[in-house]
PDB file of C-alpha atoms in Angstrom:
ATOM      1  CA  UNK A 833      13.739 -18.731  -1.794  1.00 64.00           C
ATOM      2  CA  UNK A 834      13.852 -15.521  -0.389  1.00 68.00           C
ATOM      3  CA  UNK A 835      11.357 -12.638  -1.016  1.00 67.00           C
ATOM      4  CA  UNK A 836      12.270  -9.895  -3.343  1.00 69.00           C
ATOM      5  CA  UNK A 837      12.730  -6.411  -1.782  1.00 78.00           C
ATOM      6  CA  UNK A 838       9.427  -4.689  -2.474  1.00 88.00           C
ATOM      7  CA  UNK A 839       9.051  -2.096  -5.402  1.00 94.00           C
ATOM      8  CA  UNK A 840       8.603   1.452  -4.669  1.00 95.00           C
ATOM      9  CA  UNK A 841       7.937   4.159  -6.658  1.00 96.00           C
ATOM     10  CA  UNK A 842      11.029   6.707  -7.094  1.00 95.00           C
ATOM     11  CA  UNK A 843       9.132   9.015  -5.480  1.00 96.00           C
ATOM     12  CA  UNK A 844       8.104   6.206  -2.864  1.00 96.00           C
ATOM     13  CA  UNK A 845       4.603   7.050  -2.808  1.00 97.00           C
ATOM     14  CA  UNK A 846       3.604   3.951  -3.708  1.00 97.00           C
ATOM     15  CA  UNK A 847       4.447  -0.038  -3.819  1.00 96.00           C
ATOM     16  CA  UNK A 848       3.620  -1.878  -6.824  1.00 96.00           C
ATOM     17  CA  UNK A 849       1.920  -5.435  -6.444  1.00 94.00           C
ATOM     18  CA  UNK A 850       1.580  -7.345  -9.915  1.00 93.00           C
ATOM     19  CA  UNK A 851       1.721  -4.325 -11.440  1.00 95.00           C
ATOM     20  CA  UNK A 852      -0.836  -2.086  -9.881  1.00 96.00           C
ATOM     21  CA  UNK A 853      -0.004   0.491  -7.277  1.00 97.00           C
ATOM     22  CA  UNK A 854      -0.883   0.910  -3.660  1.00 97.00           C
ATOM     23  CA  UNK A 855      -0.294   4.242  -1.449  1.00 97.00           C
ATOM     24  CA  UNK A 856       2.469   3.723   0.877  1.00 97.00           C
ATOM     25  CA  UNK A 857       2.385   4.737   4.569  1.00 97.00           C
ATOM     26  CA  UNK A 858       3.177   8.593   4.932  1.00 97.00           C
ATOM     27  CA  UNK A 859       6.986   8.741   5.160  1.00 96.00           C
ATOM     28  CA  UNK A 860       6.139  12.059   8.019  1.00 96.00           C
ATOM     29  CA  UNK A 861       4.521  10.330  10.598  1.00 97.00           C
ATOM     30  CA  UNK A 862       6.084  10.087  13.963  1.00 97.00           C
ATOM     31  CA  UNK A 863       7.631   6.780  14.459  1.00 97.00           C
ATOM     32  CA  UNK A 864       5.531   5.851  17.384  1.00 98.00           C
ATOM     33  CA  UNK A 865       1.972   6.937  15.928  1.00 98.00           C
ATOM     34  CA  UNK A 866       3.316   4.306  12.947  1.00 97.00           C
ATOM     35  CA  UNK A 867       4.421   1.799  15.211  1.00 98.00           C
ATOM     36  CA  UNK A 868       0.732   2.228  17.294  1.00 98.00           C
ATOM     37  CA  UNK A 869      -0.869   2.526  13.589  1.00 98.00           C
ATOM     38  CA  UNK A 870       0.747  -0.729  11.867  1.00 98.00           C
ATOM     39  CA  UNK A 871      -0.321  -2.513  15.606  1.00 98.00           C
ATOM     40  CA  UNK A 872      -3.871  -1.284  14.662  1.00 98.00           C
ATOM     41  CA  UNK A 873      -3.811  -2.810  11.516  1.00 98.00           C
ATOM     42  CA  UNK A 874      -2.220  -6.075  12.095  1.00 98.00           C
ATOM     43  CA  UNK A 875      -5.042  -6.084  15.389  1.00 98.00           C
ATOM     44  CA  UNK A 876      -7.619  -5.722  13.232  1.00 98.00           C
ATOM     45  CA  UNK A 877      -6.699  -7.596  10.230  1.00 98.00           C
ATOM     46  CA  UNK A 878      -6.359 -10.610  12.836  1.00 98.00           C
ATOM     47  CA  UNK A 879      -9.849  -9.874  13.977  1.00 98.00           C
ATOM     48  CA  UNK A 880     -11.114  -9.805  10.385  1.00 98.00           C
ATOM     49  CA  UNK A 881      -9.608 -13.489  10.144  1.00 98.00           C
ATOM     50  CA  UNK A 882     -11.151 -14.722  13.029  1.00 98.00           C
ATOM     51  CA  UNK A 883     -14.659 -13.671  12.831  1.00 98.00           C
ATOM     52  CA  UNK A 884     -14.514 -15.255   9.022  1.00 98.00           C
ATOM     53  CA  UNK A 885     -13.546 -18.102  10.483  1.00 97.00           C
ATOM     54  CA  UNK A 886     -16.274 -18.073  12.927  1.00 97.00           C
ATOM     55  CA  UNK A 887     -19.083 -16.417  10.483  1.00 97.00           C
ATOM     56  CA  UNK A 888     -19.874 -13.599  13.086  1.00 97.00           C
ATOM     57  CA  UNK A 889     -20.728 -11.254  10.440  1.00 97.00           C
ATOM     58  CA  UNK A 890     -20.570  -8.279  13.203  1.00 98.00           C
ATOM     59  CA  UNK A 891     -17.736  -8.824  14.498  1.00 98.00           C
ATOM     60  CA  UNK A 892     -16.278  -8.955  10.648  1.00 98.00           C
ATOM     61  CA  UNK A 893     -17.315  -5.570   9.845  1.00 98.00           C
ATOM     62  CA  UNK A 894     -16.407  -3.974  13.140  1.00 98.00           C
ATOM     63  CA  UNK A 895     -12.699  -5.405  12.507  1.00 98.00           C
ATOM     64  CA  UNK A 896     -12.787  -4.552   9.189  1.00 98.00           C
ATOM     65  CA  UNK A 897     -13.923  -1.140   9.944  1.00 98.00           C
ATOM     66  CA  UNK A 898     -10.762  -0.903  12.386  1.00 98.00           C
ATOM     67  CA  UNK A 899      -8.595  -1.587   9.595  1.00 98.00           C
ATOM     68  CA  UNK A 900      -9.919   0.813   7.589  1.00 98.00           C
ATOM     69  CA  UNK A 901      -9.643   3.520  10.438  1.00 98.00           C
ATOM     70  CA  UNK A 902      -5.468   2.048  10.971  1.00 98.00           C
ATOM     71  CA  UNK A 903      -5.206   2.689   7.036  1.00 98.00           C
ATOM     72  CA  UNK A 904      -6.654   6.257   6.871  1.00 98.00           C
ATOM     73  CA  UNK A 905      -4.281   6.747   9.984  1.00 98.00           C
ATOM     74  CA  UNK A 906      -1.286   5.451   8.186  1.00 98.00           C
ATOM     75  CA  UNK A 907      -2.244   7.077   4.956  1.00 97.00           C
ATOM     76  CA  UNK A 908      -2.505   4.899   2.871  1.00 97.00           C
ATOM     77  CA  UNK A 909      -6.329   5.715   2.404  1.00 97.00           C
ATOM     78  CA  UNK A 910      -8.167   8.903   2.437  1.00 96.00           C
ATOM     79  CA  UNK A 911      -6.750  12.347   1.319  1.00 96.00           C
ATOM     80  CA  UNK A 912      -3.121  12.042  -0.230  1.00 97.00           C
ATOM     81  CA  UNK A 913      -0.345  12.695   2.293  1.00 97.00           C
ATOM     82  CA  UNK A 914       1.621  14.600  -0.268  1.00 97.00           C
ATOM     83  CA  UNK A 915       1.602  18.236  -0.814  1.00 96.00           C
ATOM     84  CA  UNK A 916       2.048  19.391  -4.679  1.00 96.00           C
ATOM     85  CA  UNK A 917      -0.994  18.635  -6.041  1.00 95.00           C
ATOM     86  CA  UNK A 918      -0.279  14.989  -7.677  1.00 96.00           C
ATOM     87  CA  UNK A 919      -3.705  12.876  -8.296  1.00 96.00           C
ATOM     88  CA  UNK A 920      -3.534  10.135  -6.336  1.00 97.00           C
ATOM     89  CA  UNK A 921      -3.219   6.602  -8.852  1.00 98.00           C
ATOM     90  CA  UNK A 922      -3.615   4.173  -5.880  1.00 96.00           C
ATOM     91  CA  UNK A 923      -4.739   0.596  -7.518  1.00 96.00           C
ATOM     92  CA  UNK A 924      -3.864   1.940 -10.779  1.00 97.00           C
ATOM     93  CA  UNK A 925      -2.022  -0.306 -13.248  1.00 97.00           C
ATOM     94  CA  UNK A 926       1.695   1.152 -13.330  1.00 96.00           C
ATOM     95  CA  UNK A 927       1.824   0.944 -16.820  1.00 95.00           C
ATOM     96  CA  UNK A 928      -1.085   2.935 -17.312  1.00 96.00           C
ATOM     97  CA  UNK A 929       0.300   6.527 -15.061  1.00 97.00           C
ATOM     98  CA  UNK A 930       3.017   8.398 -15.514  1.00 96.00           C
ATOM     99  CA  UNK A 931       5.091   5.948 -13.848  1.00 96.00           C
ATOM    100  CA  UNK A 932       4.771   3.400 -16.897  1.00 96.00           C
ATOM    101  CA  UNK A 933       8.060   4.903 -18.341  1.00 95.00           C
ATOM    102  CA  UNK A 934       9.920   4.183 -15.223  1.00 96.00           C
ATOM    103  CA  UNK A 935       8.053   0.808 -14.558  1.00 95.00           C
ATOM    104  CA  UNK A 936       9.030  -0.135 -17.553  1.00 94.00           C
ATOM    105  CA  UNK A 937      12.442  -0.457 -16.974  1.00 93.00           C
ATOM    106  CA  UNK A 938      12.162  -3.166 -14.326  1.00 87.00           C
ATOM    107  CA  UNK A 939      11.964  -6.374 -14.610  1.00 63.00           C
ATOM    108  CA  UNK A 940       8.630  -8.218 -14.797  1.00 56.00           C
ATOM    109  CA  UNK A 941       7.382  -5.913 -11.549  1.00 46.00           C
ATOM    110  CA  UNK A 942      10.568  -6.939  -9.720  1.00 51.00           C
ATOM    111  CA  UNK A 943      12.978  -4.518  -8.027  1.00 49.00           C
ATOM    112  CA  UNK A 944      16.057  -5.178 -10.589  1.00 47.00           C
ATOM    113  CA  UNK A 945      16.243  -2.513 -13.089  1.00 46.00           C
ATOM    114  CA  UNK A 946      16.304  -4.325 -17.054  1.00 46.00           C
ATOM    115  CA  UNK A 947      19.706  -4.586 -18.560  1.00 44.00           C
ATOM    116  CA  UNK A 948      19.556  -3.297 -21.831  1.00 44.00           C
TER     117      UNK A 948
END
């Protein structure tokens, strides 16, 4: 079964997972500081993995640290990459913003708009 397209925010600041929403990647960064970015992460999200599975404590918090540092990179943590003042309402439940009108015309949390 294939996976559904992911749900984005009109204003694609943000994906929704099971209803809550996480900051997207700003949309202005130069395609190669991405690219180098998103390597980061996946690097250290790999090294995260590993030291669990070897219970190296260190090396755990030193990988997870390097995801964090990919993140604020990306933009998805730290200040807001936007410009007119919005709050930021990452891990906020949808339904609880001022996106719960709009998020309440999809489907379940789905990207298909409810027939009405």
């Amino acid at each position: 079964m294939p996976k559904p397209p992911q749900l984005t925010t009109p204003d694609g600041r943000y994906i929704v997972v099971r209803g809550r929403l996480w900051r997207t990647a700003n949309p202005g960064l130069d395609e190669d500081e991405r690219v180098r970015l998103v390597a980061a992460l996946m690097d250290g999200r790999r090294g995260v993995a590993a030291a669990k599975r070897e219970g190296d404590s260190e090396a755990e918090a030193a990988a997870r640290a390097a995801v964090d540092a990919a993140k604020h990179g990306l933009g998805e943590r730290g200040p807001v990459w936007w410009t007119d003042g919005a709050p930021d309402l990452n891990r906020h439940m949808a339904r609880t913003t001022p996106y719960a009108d709009w998020f309440a015309t999809v489907d379940n949390g789905e990207s298909t708009p409810k027939q009405s």
